């Protein structure tokens, strides 16, 4: 009996340990616009390409552990190292050179280089993070689940605006000086930590009613304060780019043999969008309402209708000069979008 009990306990514990090796080679061709300038607007002239290479490798371990003390409860722990390459524009954006009339008469009637904007940086290292999470899940009935989890993400570094120097020829083809060049650099690291909680509830697990048994709802909430090690003009800490401190989603659904329907409300608090010429930019909090309905004519043919951003929400952006994101900056306006279609299987 003791041996059987021990074997049952072992089955309630499981885990995986893995290791990934990623070898990355990057070949970048950047368009150069650093030659002769056209008058009346300083149109940039294409003067060729700048080619560069970069390479790096990563060894990424991952560990997942699961423990089930009973059939209803599961405890999970996870650790992983991750890396993510940047988009192609971040590596290979072209170089734009700025000029002005030569005030020191170096070139009579010519143009002198005053600075440059390097749209990309071929020598950037990738995003690298250490990720920790622990969660507890409770299963109720045949279809319902309640969960809560803690997570911590340690970010080694991330991209930010920065500057360096460069040398570019004046309009007569002679290089005379170093000028400042704004470009993408790897800034200091940061962290995101928080808690997430959710529930997937099928009313069939809580009622004997045949009508309500086809309904259910999913809800989740995430609290994720972050720190990017940067500061705003008032000296206050800046959050991590594109991270909202509060997010929640609420989905109501109906499903039987012929019909499926879902209505979802997704909301996030304001998010830091990055440096905008030395001033932090933010998107205001926003929520979206989506809906979907599907009718299964038979096992092989279904018709559906989808609605996205039904309420026609617009993204509002603000600048923070040190007293909070209060100065209106810009707006992205989106209309509601509807799709009607047929799915068929042959």
Tab-separated table of C-alpha atoms in Angstrom:
chain	number	residue	atom	x	y	z
A	1	UNK	CA	0.000	0.000	0.000
A	2	UNK	CA	2.877	2.339	0.841
A	3	UNK	CA	4.486	1.745	-2.541
A	4	UNK	CA	1.200	2.467	-4.375
A	5	UNK	CA	0.802	5.728	-2.454
A	6	UNK	CA	4.331	6.815	-3.329
A	7	UNK	CA	3.786	6.091	-7.015
A	8	UNK	CA	0.601	8.167	-7.016
A	9	UNK	CA	2.453	11.154	-5.511
A	10	UNK	CA	5.177	10.913	-8.147
A	11	UNK	CA	2.543	11.033	-10.894
A	12	UNK	CA	1.249	14.290	-9.394
A	13	UNK	CA	4.615	15.942	-9.972
A	14	UNK	CA	5.992	16.696	-13.402
A	15	UNK	CA	8.418	19.032	-15.071
A	16	UNK	CA	10.467	19.801	-18.126
A	17	UNK	CA	13.990	21.124	-18.539
A	18	UNK	CA	15.170	22.417	-21.877
A	19	UNK	CA	17.974	24.319	-23.532
A	20	UNK	CA	17.928	26.320	-26.747
A	21	UNK	CA	20.957	27.474	-28.698
A	22	UNK	CA	20.434	30.306	-31.179
A	23	UNK	CA	23.185	31.446	-33.544
A	24	UNK	CA	22.293	34.707	-35.289
A	25	UNK	CA	23.985	36.329	-38.270
A	26	UNK	CA	22.767	39.711	-39.520
A	27	UNK	CA	23.622	41.275	-42.871
A	28	UNK	CA	22.475	44.884	-43.176
A	29	UNK	CA	22.327	47.215	-46.168
A	30	UNK	CA	21.531	50.820	-45.241
A	31	UNK	CA	20.566	53.429	-47.793
A	32	UNK	CA	22.807	56.515	-47.624
A	33	UNK	CA	21.520	60.001	-48.380
A	34	UNK	CA	24.649	61.977	-47.614
A	35	UNK	CA	25.694	63.567	-50.860
A	36	UNK	CA	24.644	66.574	-52.919
A	37	UNK	CA	21.575	68.417	-51.719
A	38	UNK	CA	18.864	69.853	-53.920
A	39	UNK	CA	17.913	73.455	-53.213
A	40	UNK	CA	14.601	74.647	-51.759
A	41	UNK	CA	13.833	71.882	-49.311
A	42	UNK	CA	17.141	70.053	-49.064
A	43	UNK	CA	15.901	66.933	-50.817
A	44	UNK	CA	18.257	64.093	-49.964
A	45	UNK	CA	20.175	62.503	-52.820
A	46	UNK	CA	20.753	58.744	-52.778
A	47	UNK	CA	24.534	58.222	-52.764
A	48	UNK	CA	24.687	54.450	-52.390
A	49	UNK	CA	24.533	51.828	-49.670
A	50	UNK	CA	26.395	51.060	-46.480
A	51	UNK	CA	26.793	47.353	-45.734
A	52	UNK	CA	27.610	45.843	-42.343
A	53	UNK	CA	27.424	42.514	-40.543
A	54	UNK	CA	26.725	41.498	-36.972
A	55	UNK	CA	26.527	38.156	-35.201
A	56	UNK	CA	25.762	36.820	-31.730
A	57	UNK	CA	24.723	33.563	-30.103
A	58	UNK	CA	22.548	32.712	-27.111
A	59	UNK	CA	22.174	29.693	-24.839
A	60	UNK	CA	18.682	29.842	-23.325
A	61	UNK	CA	17.631	27.445	-20.529
A	62	UNK	CA	13.991	26.834	-19.546
A	63	UNK	CA	12.500	25.016	-16.552
A	64	UNK	CA	8.837	24.174	-15.871
A	65	UNK	CA	7.582	22.390	-12.740
A	66	UNK	CA	4.017	21.266	-11.984
A	67	UNK	CA	2.554	19.931	-8.755
A	68	UNK	CA	-1.006	18.611	-8.277
A	69	UNK	CA	-1.829	18.021	-4.604
A	70	UNK	CA	-5.414	17.074	-5.588
A	71	UNK	CA	-7.397	16.645	-8.793
A	72	UNK	CA	-8.737	20.198	-8.425
A	73	UNK	CA	-5.530	22.093	-7.626
A	74	UNK	CA	-2.367	22.655	-9.695
A	75	UNK	CA	0.708	24.701	-8.770
A	76	UNK	CA	3.088	25.724	-11.553
A	77	UNK	CA	6.540	27.307	-11.576
A	78	UNK	CA	8.438	28.470	-14.618
A	79	UNK	CA	11.792	30.033	-15.422
A	80	UNK	CA	13.170	30.868	-18.845
A	81	UNK	CA	15.776	33.009	-20.519
A	82	UNK	CA	14.522	34.587	-23.727
A	83	UNK	CA	15.906	36.667	-26.558
A	84	UNK	CA	14.154	38.523	-29.341
A	85	UNK	CA	15.747	40.131	-32.380
A	86	UNK	CA	14.712	43.638	-33.394
A	87	UNK	CA	12.642	44.470	-36.449
A	88	UNK	CA	14.446	45.109	-39.728
A	89	UNK	CA	13.927	48.863	-39.590
A	90	UNK	CA	15.683	49.070	-36.232
A	91	UNK	CA	18.733	47.373	-37.753
A	92	UNK	CA	18.777	48.879	-41.209
A	93	UNK	CA	16.980	52.228	-41.303
A	94	UNK	CA	18.701	54.641	-43.666
A	95	UNK	CA	20.995	57.505	-42.681
A	96	UNK	CA	19.721	61.037	-43.269
A	97	UNK	CA	22.218	63.908	-43.272
A	98	UNK	CA	21.225	67.478	-42.402
A	99	UNK	CA	22.908	70.512	-43.981
A	100	UNK	CA	22.748	74.282	-43.864
A	101	UNK	CA	24.331	77.147	-45.736
A	102	UNK	CA	28.003	77.389	-44.824
A	103	UNK	CA	28.124	80.438	-42.561
A	104	UNK	CA	31.938	80.431	-42.362
A	105	UNK	CA	32.268	80.782	-46.141
A	106	UNK	CA	34.088	77.414	-46.304
A	107	UNK	CA	32.172	76.728	-49.495
A	108	UNK	CA	30.810	79.815	-51.204
A	109	UNK	CA	27.221	79.039	-52.108
A	110	UNK	CA	27.578	75.475	-50.792
A	111	UNK	CA	26.106	73.377	-47.994
A	112	UNK	CA	27.829	72.234	-44.807
A	113	UNK	CA	26.845	69.167	-42.774
A	114	UNK	CA	25.293	70.016	-39.385
A	115	UNK	CA	24.145	66.604	-38.141
A	116	UNK	CA	22.564	63.300	-39.093
A	117	UNK	CA	19.842	60.868	-38.145
A	118	UNK	CA	20.778	57.204	-38.249
A	119	UNK	CA	17.448	55.436	-38.711
A	120	UNK	CA	18.916	52.050	-37.763
A	121	UNK	CA	21.821	50.525	-35.864
A	122	UNK	CA	23.206	47.280	-37.353
A	123	UNK	CA	25.239	46.522	-34.223
A	124	UNK	CA	22.417	46.305	-31.699
A	125	UNK	CA	22.300	43.293	-29.404
A	126	UNK	CA	18.869	41.614	-29.133
A	127	UNK	CA	16.382	41.984	-26.308
A	128	UNK	CA	17.331	39.545	-23.527
A	129	UNK	CA	15.216	38.734	-20.467
A	130	UNK	CA	15.025	36.420	-17.458
A	131	UNK	CA	11.435	35.365	-16.786
A	132	UNK	CA	10.024	33.935	-13.545
A	133	UNK	CA	6.417	33.001	-12.788
A	134	UNK	CA	4.481	30.968	-10.264
A	135	UNK	CA	0.750	30.277	-10.462
A	136	UNK	CA	-2.036	28.385	-8.746
A	137	UNK	CA	-5.002	26.929	-10.643
A	138	UNK	CA	-8.277	25.585	-9.295
A	139	UNK	CA	-10.473	23.460	-11.566
A	140	UNK	CA	-14.177	23.305	-10.804
A	141	UNK	CA	-16.620	20.962	-12.467
A	142	UNK	CA	-15.963	19.868	-16.030
A	143	UNK	CA	-15.183	23.212	-17.684
A	144	UNK	CA	-14.434	25.961	-15.154
A	145	UNK	CA	-11.044	27.265	-14.033
A	146	UNK	CA	-9.831	29.904	-11.559
A	147	UNK	CA	-6.197	31.008	-11.542
A	148	UNK	CA	-3.838	33.525	-9.960
A	149	UNK	CA	-0.161	34.031	-10.708
A	150	UNK	CA	2.872	36.158	-9.916
A	151	UNK	CA	5.483	37.053	-12.531
A	152	UNK	CA	8.774	38.915	-12.771
A	153	UNK	CA	10.620	39.841	-15.955
A	154	UNK	CA	14.189	41.134	-15.664
A	155	UNK	CA	15.106	42.971	-18.877
A	156	UNK	CA	18.824	43.187	-19.587
A	157	UNK	CA	18.504	46.159	-21.937
A	158	UNK	CA	16.168	47.652	-24.472
A	159	UNK	CA	16.281	50.125	-27.317
A	160	UNK	CA	16.092	53.846	-26.735
A	161	UNK	CA	17.043	57.025	-28.492
A	162	UNK	CA	20.676	58.023	-28.211
A	163	UNK	CA	23.428	59.864	-29.994
A	164	UNK	CA	26.916	59.348	-31.329
A	165	UNK	CA	29.131	61.237	-33.791
A	166	UNK	CA	29.856	60.755	-37.453
A	167	UNK	CA	31.750	62.285	-40.359
A	168	UNK	CA	30.030	63.148	-43.638
A	169	UNK	CA	31.184	65.157	-46.680
A	170	UNK	CA	30.008	68.690	-47.323
A	171	UNK	CA	28.467	69.523	-50.678
A	172	UNK	CA	31.905	69.691	-52.309
A	173	UNK	CA	32.720	66.137	-51.210
A	174	UNK	CA	35.207	67.093	-48.461
A	175	UNK	CA	34.844	65.840	-44.871
A	176	UNK	CA	35.728	68.659	-42.497
A	177	UNK	CA	34.194	67.910	-39.079
A	178	UNK	CA	32.435	65.460	-36.766
A	179	UNK	CA	28.729	66.071	-36.281
A	180	UNK	CA	26.185	64.643	-33.819
A	181	UNK	CA	24.196	61.644	-35.056
A	182	UNK	CA	20.966	60.531	-33.408
A	183	UNK	CA	20.348	56.797	-33.627
A	184	UNK	CA	18.990	53.753	-31.828
A	185	UNK	CA	21.059	52.426	-28.927
A	186	UNK	CA	20.663	49.847	-26.180
A	187	UNK	CA	19.644	51.636	-23.006
A	188	UNK	CA	19.803	50.437	-19.442
A	189	UNK	CA	17.692	47.484	-18.429
A	190	UNK	CA	14.469	47.458	-16.484
A	191	UNK	CA	11.892	45.133	-15.009
A	192	UNK	CA	8.204	44.273	-15.089
A	193	UNK	CA	6.574	42.462	-12.204
A	194	UNK	CA	3.015	41.939	-11.150
A	195	UNK	CA	0.058	39.710	-10.578
A	196	UNK	CA	-2.531	38.258	-12.906
A	197	UNK	CA	-5.825	36.627	-12.006
A	198	UNK	CA	-8.541	35.103	-14.117
A	199	UNK	CA	-11.514	32.822	-14.352
A	200	UNK	CA	-13.085	30.746	-17.094
A	201	UNK	CA	-16.606	29.953	-15.974
A	202	UNK	CA	-19.081	27.627	-17.676
A	203	UNK	CA	-22.489	28.118	-16.058
A	204	UNK	CA	-23.217	24.436	-16.681
A	205	UNK	CA	-20.935	23.728	-13.692
A	206	UNK	CA	-23.081	25.921	-11.422
A	207	UNK	CA	-26.686	25.418	-12.545
A	208	UNK	CA	-29.115	22.672	-13.519
A	209	UNK	CA	-30.971	24.951	-15.914
A	210	UNK	CA	-30.859	23.739	-19.513
A	211	UNK	CA	-31.058	27.339	-20.754
A	212	UNK	CA	-28.165	28.814	-18.726
A	213	UNK	CA	-25.997	25.740	-19.265
A	214	UNK	CA	-25.003	27.086	-22.704
A	215	UNK	CA	-23.649	30.376	-21.293
A	216	UNK	CA	-20.377	31.305	-19.686
A	217	UNK	CA	-17.816	34.061	-19.250
A	218	UNK	CA	-14.046	34.593	-19.119
A	219	UNK	CA	-12.420	37.370	-17.103
A	220	UNK	CA	-8.812	38.253	-16.386
A	221	UNK	CA	-6.925	41.136	-14.812
A	222	UNK	CA	-3.216	41.990	-14.847
A	223	UNK	CA	-1.408	44.446	-12.604
A	224	UNK	CA	2.081	45.056	-13.996
A	225	UNK	CA	4.040	48.070	-12.755
A	226	UNK	CA	7.370	48.496	-14.545
A	227	UNK	CA	10.669	50.358	-14.350
A	228	UNK	CA	12.824	51.277	-17.336
A	229	UNK	CA	15.547	53.114	-15.355
A	230	UNK	CA	14.744	56.292	-17.295
A	231	UNK	CA	13.350	59.556	-15.940
A	232	UNK	CA	10.976	62.218	-17.241
A	233	UNK	CA	11.740	65.982	-17.261
A	234	UNK	CA	10.656	66.221	-13.604
A	235	UNK	CA	12.996	63.401	-12.560
A	236	UNK	CA	10.252	60.799	-12.009
A	237	UNK	CA	10.868	57.202	-13.089
A	238	UNK	CA	9.574	56.204	-16.512
A	239	UNK	CA	7.731	52.908	-17.035
A	240	UNK	CA	8.681	50.305	-19.619
A	241	UNK	CA	7.746	51.152	-23.208
A	242	UNK	CA	4.299	49.916	-24.356
A	243	UNK	CA	3.445	48.404	-20.966
A	244	UNK	CA	0.158	49.283	-19.241
A	245	UNK	CA	0.081	49.021	-15.470
A	246	UNK	CA	-3.534	47.796	-15.484
A	247	UNK	CA	-5.288	45.606	-18.036
A	248	UNK	CA	-8.472	43.580	-17.963
A	249	UNK	CA	-10.610	41.578	-20.382
A	250	UNK	CA	-14.229	40.453	-19.999
A	251	UNK	CA	-15.769	37.965	-22.417
A	252	UNK	CA	-19.314	36.626	-22.371
A	253	UNK	CA	-20.118	33.615	-24.518
A	254	UNK	CA	-22.903	31.289	-25.645
A	255	UNK	CA	-22.402	27.931	-27.312
A	256	UNK	CA	-24.595	24.991	-28.297
A	257	UNK	CA	-24.597	22.514	-31.161
A	258	UNK	CA	-25.583	25.107	-33.783
A	259	UNK	CA	-24.595	28.534	-32.445
A	260	UNK	CA	-21.479	30.218	-31.033
A	261	UNK	CA	-21.435	33.838	-29.894
A	262	UNK	CA	-18.897	35.980	-28.011
A	263	UNK	CA	-18.858	39.577	-26.826
A	264	UNK	CA	-15.524	40.902	-25.490
A	265	UNK	CA	-14.442	44.142	-23.785
A	266	UNK	CA	-10.656	44.656	-23.636
A	267	UNK	CA	-9.254	47.611	-21.649
A	268	UNK	CA	-5.784	48.886	-20.813
A	269	UNK	CA	-4.553	51.877	-18.827
A	270	UNK	CA	-2.243	54.531	-20.264
A	271	UNK	CA	1.046	53.312	-21.729
A	272	UNK	CA	4.398	54.989	-22.276
A	273	UNK	CA	5.132	55.088	-26.014
A	274	UNK	CA	8.748	56.263	-25.841
A	275	UNK	CA	10.840	59.379	-26.099
A	276	UNK	CA	9.519	62.031	-28.477
A	277	UNK	CA	12.396	64.420	-28.994
A	278	UNK	CA	13.304	64.520	-25.318
A	279	UNK	CA	9.690	64.540	-24.092
A	280	UNK	CA	7.937	61.328	-22.922
A	281	UNK	CA	4.895	60.358	-24.973
A	282	UNK	CA	1.881	58.426	-23.671
A	283	UNK	CA	-1.220	56.824	-25.103
A	284	UNK	CA	-4.296	57.419	-22.972
A	285	UNK	CA	-6.258	54.514	-21.504
A	286	UNK	CA	-8.610	52.836	-23.970
A	287	UNK	CA	-11.053	49.953	-24.308
A	288	UNK	CA	-12.350	48.034	-27.318
A	289	UNK	CA	-15.640	46.191	-27.798
A	290	UNK	CA	-15.619	43.216	-30.184
A	291	UNK	CA	-18.263	40.595	-30.996
A	292	UNK	CA	-18.542	37.410	-33.022
A	293	UNK	CA	-21.386	35.051	-33.937
A	294	UNK	CA	-21.199	31.771	-35.869
A	295	UNK	CA	-23.961	29.469	-37.101
A	296	UNK	CA	-23.025	25.885	-38.006
A	297	UNK	CA	-25.259	24.804	-40.876
A	298	UNK	CA	-23.810	21.302	-40.598
A	299	UNK	CA	-20.533	19.686	-39.617
A	300	UNK	CA	-18.783	21.097	-42.683
A	301	UNK	CA	-20.296	24.535	-43.375
A	302	UNK	CA	-20.575	27.554	-41.081
A	303	UNK	CA	-21.468	31.214	-41.570
A	304	UNK	CA	-20.149	33.958	-39.302
A	305	UNK	CA	-20.170	37.685	-38.609
A	306	UNK	CA	-17.418	39.560	-36.728
A	307	UNK	CA	-17.430	43.082	-35.369
A	308	UNK	CA	-14.217	44.845	-34.249
A	309	UNK	CA	-14.058	48.118	-32.306
A	310	UNK	CA	-17.833	48.349	-32.447
A	311	UNK	CA	-17.919	51.590	-30.463
A	312	UNK	CA	-15.378	53.287	-32.781
A	313	UNK	CA	-12.781	54.137	-30.142
A	314	UNK	CA	-9.872	56.460	-30.994
A	315	UNK	CA	-6.354	56.411	-29.564
A	316	UNK	CA	-5.438	59.680	-27.834
A	317	UNK	CA	-1.759	60.590	-27.267
A	318	UNK	CA	-0.273	63.116	-24.834
A	319	UNK	CA	3.145	64.543	-23.962
A	320	UNK	CA	4.565	64.760	-20.435
A	321	UNK	CA	6.632	67.859	-19.685
A	322	UNK	CA	7.044	66.857	-16.043
A	323	UNK	CA	3.548	67.355	-14.663
A	324	UNK	CA	2.033	64.203	-16.146
A	325	UNK	CA	0.808	63.420	-19.692
A	326	UNK	CA	-1.413	66.498	-20.053
A	327	UNK	CA	-0.440	68.180	-23.340
A	328	UNK	CA	-2.471	66.879	-26.249
A	329	UNK	CA	-0.214	65.451	-28.957
A	330	UNK	CA	-2.020	63.419	-31.604
A	331	UNK	CA	-4.848	60.992	-32.323
A	332	UNK	CA	-5.332	57.763	-34.244
A	333	UNK	CA	-8.960	57.412	-35.275
A	334	UNK	CA	-10.349	53.960	-36.027
A	335	UNK	CA	-13.777	53.044	-37.289
A	336	UNK	CA	-15.777	49.940	-36.496
A	337	UNK	CA	-15.073	47.020	-38.828
A	338	UNK	CA	-17.454	44.194	-39.694
A	339	UNK	CA	-16.760	40.933	-41.521
A	340	UNK	CA	-19.244	38.395	-42.871
A	341	UNK	CA	-18.025	35.079	-44.201
A	342	UNK	CA	-18.491	31.376	-44.798
A	343	UNK	CA	-16.224	28.533	-43.657
A	344	UNK	CA	-16.425	25.250	-45.511
A	345	UNK	CA	-14.566	21.997	-45.090
A	346	UNK	CA	-14.292	19.498	-47.941
